[in-house]
Short mmCIF file of C-alpha atoms in Angstrom, two decimals:
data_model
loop_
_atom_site.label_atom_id
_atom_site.label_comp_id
_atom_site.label_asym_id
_atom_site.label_seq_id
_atom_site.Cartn_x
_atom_site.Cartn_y
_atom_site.Cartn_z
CA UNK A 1 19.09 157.40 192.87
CA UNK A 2 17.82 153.79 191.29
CA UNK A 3 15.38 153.94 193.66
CA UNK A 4 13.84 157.57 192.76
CA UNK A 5 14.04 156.30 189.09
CA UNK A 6 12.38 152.78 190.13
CA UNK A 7 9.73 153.85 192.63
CA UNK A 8 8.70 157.46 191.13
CA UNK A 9 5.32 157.43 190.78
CA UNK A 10 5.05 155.25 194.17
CA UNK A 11 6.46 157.69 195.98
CA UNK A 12 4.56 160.16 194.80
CA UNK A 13 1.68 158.48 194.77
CA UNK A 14 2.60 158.09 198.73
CA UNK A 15 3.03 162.03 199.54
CA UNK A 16 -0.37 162.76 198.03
CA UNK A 17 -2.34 160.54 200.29
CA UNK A 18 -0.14 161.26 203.34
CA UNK A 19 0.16 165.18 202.04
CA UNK A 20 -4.24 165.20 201.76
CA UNK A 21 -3.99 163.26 205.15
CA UNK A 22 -1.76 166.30 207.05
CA UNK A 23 -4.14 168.75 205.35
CA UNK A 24 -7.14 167.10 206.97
CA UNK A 25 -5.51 167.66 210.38
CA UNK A 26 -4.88 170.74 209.68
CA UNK A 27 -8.75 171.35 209.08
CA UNK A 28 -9.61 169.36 212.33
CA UNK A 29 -7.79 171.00 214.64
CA UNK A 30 -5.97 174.37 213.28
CA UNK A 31 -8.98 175.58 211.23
CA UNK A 32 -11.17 174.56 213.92
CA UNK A 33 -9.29 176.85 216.06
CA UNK A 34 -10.04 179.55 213.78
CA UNK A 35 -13.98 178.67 213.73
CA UNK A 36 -14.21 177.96 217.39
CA UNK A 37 -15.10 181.52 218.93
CA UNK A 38 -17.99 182.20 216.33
CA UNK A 39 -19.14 178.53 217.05
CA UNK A 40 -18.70 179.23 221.15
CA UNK A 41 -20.47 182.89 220.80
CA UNK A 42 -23.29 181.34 218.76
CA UNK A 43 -22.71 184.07 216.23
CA UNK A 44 -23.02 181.08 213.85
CA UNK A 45 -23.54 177.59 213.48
CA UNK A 46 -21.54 174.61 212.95
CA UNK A 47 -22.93 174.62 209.51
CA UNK A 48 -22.47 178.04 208.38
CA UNK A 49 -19.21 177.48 210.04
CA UNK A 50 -18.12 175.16 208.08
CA UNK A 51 -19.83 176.85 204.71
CA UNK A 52 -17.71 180.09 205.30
CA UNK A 53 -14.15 178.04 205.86
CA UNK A 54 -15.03 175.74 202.86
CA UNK A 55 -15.18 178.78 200.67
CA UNK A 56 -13.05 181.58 202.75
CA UNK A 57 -10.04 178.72 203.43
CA UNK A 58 -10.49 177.20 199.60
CA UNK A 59 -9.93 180.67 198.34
CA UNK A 60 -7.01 181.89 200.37
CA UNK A 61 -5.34 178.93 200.03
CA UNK A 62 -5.73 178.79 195.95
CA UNK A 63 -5.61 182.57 195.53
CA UNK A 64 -2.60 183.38 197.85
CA UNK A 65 -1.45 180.53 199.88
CA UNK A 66 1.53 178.37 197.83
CA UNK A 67 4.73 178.87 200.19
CA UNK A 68 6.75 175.88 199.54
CA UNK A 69 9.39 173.81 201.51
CA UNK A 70 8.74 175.95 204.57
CA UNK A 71 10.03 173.35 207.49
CA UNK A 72 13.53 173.78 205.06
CA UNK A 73 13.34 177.35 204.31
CA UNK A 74 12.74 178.23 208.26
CA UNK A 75 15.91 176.50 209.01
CA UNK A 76 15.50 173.61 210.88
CA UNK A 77 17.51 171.38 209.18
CA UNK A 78 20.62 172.05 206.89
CA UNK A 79 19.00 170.46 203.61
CA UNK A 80 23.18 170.19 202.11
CA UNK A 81 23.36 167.80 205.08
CA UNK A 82 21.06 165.14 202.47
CA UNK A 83 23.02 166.22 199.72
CA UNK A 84 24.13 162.77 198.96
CA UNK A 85 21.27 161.02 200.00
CA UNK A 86 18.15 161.90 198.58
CA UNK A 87 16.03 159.25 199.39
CA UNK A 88 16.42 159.63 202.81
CA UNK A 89 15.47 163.52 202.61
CA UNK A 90 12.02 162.32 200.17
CA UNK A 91 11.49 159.27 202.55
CA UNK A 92 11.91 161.59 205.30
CA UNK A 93 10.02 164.58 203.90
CA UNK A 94 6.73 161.96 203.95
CA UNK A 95 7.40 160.40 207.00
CA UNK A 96 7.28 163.91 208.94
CA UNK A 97 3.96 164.56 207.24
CA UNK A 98 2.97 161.35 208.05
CA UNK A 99 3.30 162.06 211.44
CA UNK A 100 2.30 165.40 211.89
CA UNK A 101 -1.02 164.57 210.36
CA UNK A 102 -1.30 161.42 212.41
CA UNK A 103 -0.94 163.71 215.82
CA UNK A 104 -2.99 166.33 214.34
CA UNK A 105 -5.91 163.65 213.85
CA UNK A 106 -5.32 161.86 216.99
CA UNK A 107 -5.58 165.49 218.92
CA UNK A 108 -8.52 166.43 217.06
CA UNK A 109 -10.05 163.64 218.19
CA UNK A 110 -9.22 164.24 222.07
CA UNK A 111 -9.91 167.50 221.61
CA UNK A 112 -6.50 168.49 222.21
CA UNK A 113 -6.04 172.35 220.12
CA UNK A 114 -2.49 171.56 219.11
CA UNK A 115 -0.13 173.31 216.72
CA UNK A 116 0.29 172.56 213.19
CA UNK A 117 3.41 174.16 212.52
CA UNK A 118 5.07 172.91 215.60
CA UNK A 119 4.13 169.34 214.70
CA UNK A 120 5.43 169.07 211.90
CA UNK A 121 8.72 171.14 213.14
CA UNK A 122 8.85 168.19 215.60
CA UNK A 123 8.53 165.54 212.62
CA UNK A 124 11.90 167.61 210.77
CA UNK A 125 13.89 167.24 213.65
CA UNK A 126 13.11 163.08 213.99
CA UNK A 127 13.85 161.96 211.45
CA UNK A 128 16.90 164.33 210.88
CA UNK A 129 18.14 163.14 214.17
CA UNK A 130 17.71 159.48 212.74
CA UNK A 131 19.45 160.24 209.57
CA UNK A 132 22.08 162.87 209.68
CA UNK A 133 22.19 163.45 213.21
CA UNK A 134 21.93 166.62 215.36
CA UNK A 135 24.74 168.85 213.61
CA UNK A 136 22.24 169.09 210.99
CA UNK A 137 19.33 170.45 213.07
CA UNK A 138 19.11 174.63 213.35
CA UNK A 139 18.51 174.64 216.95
CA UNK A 140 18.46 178.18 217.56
CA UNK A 141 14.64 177.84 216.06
CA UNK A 142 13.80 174.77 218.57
CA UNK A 143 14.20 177.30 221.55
CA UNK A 144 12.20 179.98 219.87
CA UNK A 145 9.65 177.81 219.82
CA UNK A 146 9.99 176.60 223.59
CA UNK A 147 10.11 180.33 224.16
CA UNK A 148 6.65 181.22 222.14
CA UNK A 149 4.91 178.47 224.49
CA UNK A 150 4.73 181.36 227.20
CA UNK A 151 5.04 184.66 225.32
CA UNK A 152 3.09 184.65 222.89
CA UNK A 153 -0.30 183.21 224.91
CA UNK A 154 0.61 185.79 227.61
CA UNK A 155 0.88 188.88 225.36
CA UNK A 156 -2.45 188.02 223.49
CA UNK A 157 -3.83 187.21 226.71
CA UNK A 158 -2.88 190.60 227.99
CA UNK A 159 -4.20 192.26 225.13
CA UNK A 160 -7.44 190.72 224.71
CA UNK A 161 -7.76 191.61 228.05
CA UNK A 162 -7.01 195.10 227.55
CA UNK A 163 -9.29 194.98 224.02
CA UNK A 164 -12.43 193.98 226.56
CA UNK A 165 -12.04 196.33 228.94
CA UNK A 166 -11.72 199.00 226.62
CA UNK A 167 -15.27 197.82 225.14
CA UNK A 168 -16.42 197.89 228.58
CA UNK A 169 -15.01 201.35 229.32
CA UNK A 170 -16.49 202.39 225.32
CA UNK A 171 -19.56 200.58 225.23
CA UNK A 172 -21.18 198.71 227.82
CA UNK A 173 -20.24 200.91 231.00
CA UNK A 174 -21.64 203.94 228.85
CA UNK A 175 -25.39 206.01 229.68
CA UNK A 176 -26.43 204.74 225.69
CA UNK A 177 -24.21 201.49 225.09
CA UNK A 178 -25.99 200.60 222.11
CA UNK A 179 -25.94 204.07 220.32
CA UNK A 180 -21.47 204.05 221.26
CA UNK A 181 -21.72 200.44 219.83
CA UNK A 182 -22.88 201.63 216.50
CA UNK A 183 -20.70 204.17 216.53
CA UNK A 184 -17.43 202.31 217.63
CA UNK A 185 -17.96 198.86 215.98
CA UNK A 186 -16.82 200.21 212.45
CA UNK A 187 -13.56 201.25 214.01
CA UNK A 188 -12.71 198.04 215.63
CA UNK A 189 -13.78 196.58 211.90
CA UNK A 190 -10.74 198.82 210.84
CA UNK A 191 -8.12 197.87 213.08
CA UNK A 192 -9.47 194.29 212.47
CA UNK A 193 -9.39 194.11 209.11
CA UNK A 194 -6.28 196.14 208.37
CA UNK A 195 -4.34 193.79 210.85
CA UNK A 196 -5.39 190.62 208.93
CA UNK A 197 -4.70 192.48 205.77
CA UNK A 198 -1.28 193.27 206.48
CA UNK A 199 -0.62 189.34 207.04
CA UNK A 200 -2.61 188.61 203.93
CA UNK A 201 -0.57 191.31 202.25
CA UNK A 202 2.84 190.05 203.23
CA UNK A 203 2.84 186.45 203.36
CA UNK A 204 0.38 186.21 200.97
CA UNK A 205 0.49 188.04 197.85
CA UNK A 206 4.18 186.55 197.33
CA UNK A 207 3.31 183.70 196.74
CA UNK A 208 1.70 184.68 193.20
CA UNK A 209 4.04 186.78 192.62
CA UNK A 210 2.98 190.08 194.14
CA UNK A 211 5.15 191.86 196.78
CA UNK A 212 4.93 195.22 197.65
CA UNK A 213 6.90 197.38 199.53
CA UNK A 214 5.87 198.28 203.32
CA UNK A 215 4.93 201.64 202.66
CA UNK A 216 2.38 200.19 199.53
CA UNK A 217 0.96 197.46 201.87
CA UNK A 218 0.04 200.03 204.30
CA UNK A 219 -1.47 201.65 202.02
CA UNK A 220 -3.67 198.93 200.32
CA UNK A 221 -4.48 197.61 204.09
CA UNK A 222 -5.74 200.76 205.05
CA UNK A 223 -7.94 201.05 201.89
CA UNK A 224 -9.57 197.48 202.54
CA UNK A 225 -9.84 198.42 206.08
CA UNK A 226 -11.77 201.53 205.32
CA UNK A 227 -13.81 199.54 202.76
CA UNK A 228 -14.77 196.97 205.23
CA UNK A 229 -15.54 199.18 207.95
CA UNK A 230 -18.33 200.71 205.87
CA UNK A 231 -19.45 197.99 205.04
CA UNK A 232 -19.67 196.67 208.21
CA UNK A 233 -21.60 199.96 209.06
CA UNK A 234 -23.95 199.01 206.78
CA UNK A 235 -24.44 195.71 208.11
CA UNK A 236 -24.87 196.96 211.69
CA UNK A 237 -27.62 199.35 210.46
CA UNK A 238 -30.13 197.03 209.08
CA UNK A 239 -29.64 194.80 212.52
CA UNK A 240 -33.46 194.26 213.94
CA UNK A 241 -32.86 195.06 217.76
CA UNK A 242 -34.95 194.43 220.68
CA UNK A 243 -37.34 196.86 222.01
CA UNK A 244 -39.06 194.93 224.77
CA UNK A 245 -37.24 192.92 226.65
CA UNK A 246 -35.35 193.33 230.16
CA UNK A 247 -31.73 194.56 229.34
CA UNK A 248 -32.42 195.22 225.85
CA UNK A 249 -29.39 197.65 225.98
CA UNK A 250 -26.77 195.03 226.45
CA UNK A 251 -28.48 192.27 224.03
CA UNK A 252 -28.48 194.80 221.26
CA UNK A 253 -24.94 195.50 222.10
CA UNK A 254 -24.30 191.64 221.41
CA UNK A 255 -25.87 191.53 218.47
CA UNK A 256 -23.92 194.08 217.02
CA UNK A 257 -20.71 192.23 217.67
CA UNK A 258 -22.41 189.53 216.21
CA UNK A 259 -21.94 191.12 212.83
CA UNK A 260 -18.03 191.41 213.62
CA UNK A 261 -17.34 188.01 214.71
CA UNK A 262 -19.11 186.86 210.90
CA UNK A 263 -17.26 189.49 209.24
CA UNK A 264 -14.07 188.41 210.75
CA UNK A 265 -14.52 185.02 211.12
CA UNK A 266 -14.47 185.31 207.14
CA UNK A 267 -10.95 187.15 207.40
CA UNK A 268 -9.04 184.83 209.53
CA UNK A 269 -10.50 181.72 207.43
CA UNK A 270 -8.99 183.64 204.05
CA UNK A 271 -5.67 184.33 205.71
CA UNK A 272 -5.06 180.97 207.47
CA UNK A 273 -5.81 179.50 204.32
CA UNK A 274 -3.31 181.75 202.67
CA UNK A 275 -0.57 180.96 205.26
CA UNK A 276 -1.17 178.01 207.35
CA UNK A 277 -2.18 175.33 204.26
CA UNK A 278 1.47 175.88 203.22
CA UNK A 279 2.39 173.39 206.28
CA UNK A 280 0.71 170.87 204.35
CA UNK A 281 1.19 171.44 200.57
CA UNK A 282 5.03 172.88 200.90
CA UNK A 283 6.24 169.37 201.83
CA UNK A 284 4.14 167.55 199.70
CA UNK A 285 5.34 169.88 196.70
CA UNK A 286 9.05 169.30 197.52
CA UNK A 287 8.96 165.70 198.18
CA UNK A 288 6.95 165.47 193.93
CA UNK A 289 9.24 167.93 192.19
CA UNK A 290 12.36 166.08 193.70
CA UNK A 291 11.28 162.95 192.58
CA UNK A 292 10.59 164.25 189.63
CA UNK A 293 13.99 165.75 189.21
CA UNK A 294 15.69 163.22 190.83
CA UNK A 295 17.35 165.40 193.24
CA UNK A 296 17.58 166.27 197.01
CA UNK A 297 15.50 169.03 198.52
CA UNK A 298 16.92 172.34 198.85
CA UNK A 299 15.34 175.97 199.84
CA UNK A 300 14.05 176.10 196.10
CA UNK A 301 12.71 172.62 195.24
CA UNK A 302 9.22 173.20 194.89
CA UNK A 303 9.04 176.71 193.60
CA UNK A 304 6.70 175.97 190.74
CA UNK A 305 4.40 173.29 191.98
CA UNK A 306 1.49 171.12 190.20
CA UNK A 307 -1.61 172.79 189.26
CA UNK A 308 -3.54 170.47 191.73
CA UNK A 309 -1.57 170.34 195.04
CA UNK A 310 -2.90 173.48 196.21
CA UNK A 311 -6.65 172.72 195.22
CA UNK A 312 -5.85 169.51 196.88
CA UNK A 313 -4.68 171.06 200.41
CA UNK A 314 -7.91 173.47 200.40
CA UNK A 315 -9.86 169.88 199.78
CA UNK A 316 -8.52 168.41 202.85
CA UNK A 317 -8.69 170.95 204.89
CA UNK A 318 -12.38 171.22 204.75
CA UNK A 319 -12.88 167.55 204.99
CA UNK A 320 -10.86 167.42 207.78
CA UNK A 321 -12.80 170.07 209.43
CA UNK A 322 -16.57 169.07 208.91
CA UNK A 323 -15.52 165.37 210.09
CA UNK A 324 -13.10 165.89 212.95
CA UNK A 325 -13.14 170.02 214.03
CA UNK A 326 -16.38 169.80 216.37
CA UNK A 327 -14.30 168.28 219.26
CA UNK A 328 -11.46 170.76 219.26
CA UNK A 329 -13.99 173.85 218.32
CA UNK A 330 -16.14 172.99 221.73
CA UNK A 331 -12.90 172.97 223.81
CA UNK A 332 -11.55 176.49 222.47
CA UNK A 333 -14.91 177.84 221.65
CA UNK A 334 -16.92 176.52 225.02
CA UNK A 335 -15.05 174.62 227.46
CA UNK A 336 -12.37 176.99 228.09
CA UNK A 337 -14.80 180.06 229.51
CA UNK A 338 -18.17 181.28 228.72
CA UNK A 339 -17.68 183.21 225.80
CA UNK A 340 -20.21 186.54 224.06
CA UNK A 341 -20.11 187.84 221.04
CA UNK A 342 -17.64 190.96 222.05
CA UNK A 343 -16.03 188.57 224.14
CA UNK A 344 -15.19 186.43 221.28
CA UNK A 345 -14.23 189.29 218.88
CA UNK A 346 -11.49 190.52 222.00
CA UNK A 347 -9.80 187.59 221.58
CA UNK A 348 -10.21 187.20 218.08
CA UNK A 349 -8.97 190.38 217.74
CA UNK A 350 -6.03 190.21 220.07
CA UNK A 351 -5.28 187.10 218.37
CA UNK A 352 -4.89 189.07 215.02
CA UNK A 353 -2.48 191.45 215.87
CA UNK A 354 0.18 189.05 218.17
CA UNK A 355 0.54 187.19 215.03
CA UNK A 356 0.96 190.53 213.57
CA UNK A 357 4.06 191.51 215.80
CA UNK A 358 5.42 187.88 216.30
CA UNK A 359 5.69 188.03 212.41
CA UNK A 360 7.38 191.40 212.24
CA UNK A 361 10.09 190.42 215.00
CA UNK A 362 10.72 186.91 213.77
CA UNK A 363 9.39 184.57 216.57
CA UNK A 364 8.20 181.54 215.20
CA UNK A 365 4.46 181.04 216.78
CA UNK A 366 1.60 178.80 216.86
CA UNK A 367 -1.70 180.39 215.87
CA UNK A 368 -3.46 178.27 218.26
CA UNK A 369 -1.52 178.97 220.92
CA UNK A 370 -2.00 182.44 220.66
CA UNK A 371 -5.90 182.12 220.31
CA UNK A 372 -5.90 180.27 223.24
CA UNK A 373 -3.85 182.80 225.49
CA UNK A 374 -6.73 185.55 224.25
CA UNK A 375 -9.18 183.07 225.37
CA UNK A 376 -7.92 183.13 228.64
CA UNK A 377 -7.30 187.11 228.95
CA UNK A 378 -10.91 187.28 227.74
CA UNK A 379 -11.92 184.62 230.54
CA UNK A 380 -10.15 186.32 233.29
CA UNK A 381 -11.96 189.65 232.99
CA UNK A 382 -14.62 188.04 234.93
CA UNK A 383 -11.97 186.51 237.49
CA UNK A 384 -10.04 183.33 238.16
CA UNK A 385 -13.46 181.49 238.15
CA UNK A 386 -14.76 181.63 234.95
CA UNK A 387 -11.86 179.83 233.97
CA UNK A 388 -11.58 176.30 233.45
CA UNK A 389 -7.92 175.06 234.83
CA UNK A 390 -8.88 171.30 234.08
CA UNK A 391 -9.08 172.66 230.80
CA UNK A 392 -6.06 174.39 230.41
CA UNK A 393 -3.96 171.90 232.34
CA UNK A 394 -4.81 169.43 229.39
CA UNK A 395 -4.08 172.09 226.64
CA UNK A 396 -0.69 173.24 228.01
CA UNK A 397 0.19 169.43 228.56
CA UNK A 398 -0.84 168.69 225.40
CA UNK A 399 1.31 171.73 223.48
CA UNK A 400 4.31 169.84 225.14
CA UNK A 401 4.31 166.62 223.88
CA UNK A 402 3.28 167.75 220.92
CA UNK A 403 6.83 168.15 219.45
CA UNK A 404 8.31 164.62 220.74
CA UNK A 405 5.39 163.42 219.60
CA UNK A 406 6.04 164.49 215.97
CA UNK A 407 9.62 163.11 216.42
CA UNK A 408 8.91 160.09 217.69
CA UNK A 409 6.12 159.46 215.04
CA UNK A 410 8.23 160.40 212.11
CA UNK A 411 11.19 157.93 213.63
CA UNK A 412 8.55 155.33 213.13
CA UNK A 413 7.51 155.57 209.76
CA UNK A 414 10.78 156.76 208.29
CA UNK A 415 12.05 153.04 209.27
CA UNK A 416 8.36 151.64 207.85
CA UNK A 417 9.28 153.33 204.76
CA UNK A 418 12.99 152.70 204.80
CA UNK A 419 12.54 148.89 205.01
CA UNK A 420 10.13 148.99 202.14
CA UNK A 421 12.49 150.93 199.82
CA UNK A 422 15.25 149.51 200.88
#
């Protein structure tokens, strides 16, 4: 306890940096993820990339993002096990964020699309391992995750395969594809739209206070999906197609889902800044209102955070993805198969709605994992070839170490930090 009182504003001075440094990583590598098939489809560039997450992630994560203490509230760790140490839950509450952002960077920088969540769920367990030993650690949720490794990129690969080949059945295989695209493109805008809005809706709005029943959020997701269909309709009808060129049909098809992959590129920014920034600024909001209480963590610390953590999570993010994303966007976005426009908006799609019904049956999942595994359905409509194994060997292998990796880091620098507040 002398130590909270002592060190205070050192420590907090400490989670910020290390807090703004896990938020960068998230922008390098799990927002990159997001950007990557609009990047790889050439629906738009780098730069309007990284315009539409700057404003799409800054807004979902100030508007509806703010879920705090989420490593503690998912159960990974028993937080009563720290209840008479509280330093070591702070110390170690930094040090696991210190790590996870340190991996995060260093696989952004390989190129290696990790996961976010699962690095820092790796970080938990180190240094509560190191601390208060295994008894602690909720390991029912470890093999979730071990299981999600394989589901959930197989059922999003499965369904983004099933999503193409319905456009090719719909569309491209038809007498008139471009006249079914126009047609058809405002529908897949629906289901699009009211998929991302139902994991807006419920893991959002709560956050500022606003939860609504299941049969309300229905409701409201089906009125933004109908909204954004027509506009999307609209959109689609002032497109400037081709009229002389060789295989107009299917170019004109492309640039039609074009106009999806911007429209829902600006979705999934909004909702993974809504959901995903929490893996940065729940920790850091913990680790400053129990300092500033002087008490340990528990499933509530954090409720009402600082004006400026969230604002300061949305910050990082973007840096982190204008100076480190381009590595990890090329390997998802290009190096993993030859992606199109409708190609890209399959997986994007298919990416949507596994989150979707992961989220409704409880299986803890990595967003990138599950992009990936559309990727590859996507990929293998064209056959084995067009797929990349050198590729995906160094993606799976990099998913897992990922969660040693996070333990082993946070070992590290919860001794660092232990020595120098000893």
């Amino acid at each position: 306890m002398e130590v909270l009182i002592q060190h205070s504003n050192i420590l907090i001075a400490i989670a910020v940096i290390i807090g703004f440094l896990m938020a960068c990583g998230i922008g390098a590598n799990d927002v990159a993820n997001a950007m990557a098939t609009s990047i790889g489809t050439k629906s738009l560039t780098v730069i309007q990339a990284l315009i539409i997450a700057a404003i799409f992630e800054f807004l979902g994560a100030y508007l509806a993002g703010g879920e705090v203490v989420n490593t503690i509230k998912d159960g990974i760790v028993d937080s009563s096990a720290f209840s008479g140490q509280p330093i070591n839950l702070i110390l170690g509450m930094i040090s696991a964020l210190f790590a996870a952002g340190t991996w995060l960077i260093l696989a952004s920088i390989l190129g290696w699309p990790v996961s976010t969540t699962h690095s820092i769920i790796g970080a938990v367990i180190g240094f509560s391992l190191l601390t208060v030993g295994s008894d602690a650690i909720q390991w029912n949720m470890l093999w979730g995750i071990l299981g999600s490794w394989f589901i959930t990129p197989v059922m999003s690969g499965i369904l983004a395969y099933l999503l193409f080949m319905s456009v090719q059945i719909a569309i491209f295989r038809h007498y008139h594809p471009l006249e079914h695209a126009k047609r058809i493109a405002p529908l897949y805008i629906a289901v699009t739209f009211f998929t991302l809005s139902i994991i807006t809706i419920k893991s959002g709005l709560k956050h500022i206070g606003i939860e609504l029943s299941n049969q309300n959020s229905i409701y409201v997701a089906l009125g933004i999906s109908v909204l954004t269909a027509l506009i999307g309709k609209f959109f689609i009808n002032r497109i400037k197609f081709e009229k002389n060129i060789k295989r107009k049909h299917y170019v004109n098809v492309e640039k039609v889902f074009t106009v999806l992959m911007i429209v829902t590129a600006c979705a999934m920014a909004f909702a993974h800044g809504s959901n995903d920034v929490a893996n940065a600024i729940g920790p850091l909001s913990a680790v400053v209102a129990s300092v500033q209480n002087g008490t340990y963590i528990t499933s509530s610390t954090g409720n009402t955070q600082e004006w400026w953590i969230l604002p300061l999570g949305a910050l990082g993010i973007v840096i982190g993805l204008a100076t480190l994303g381009y590595k990890v966007m090329k390997t998802v976005g290009v190096k993993i198969t030859q992606l199109t426009p409708s190609r890209g908006f399959s997986a994007q799609l298919a990416t949507a709605i596994t989150v979707v019904i992961a989220s409704a049956t409880g299986l803890p999942i990595s967003t990138t994992q599950t992009l990936v595994g559309a990727i590859i359905g996507v990929g293998l409509a064209k056959g084995i070839a067009a797929i990349n194994l050198t590729v995906i060997r160094n993606i799976f292998s990099s998913w897992i170490i990922t969660l040693p990796s996070g333990a082993i880091l946070a070992i590290a620098f919860f001794k660092l930090l232990s020595l120098i507040f000893a």
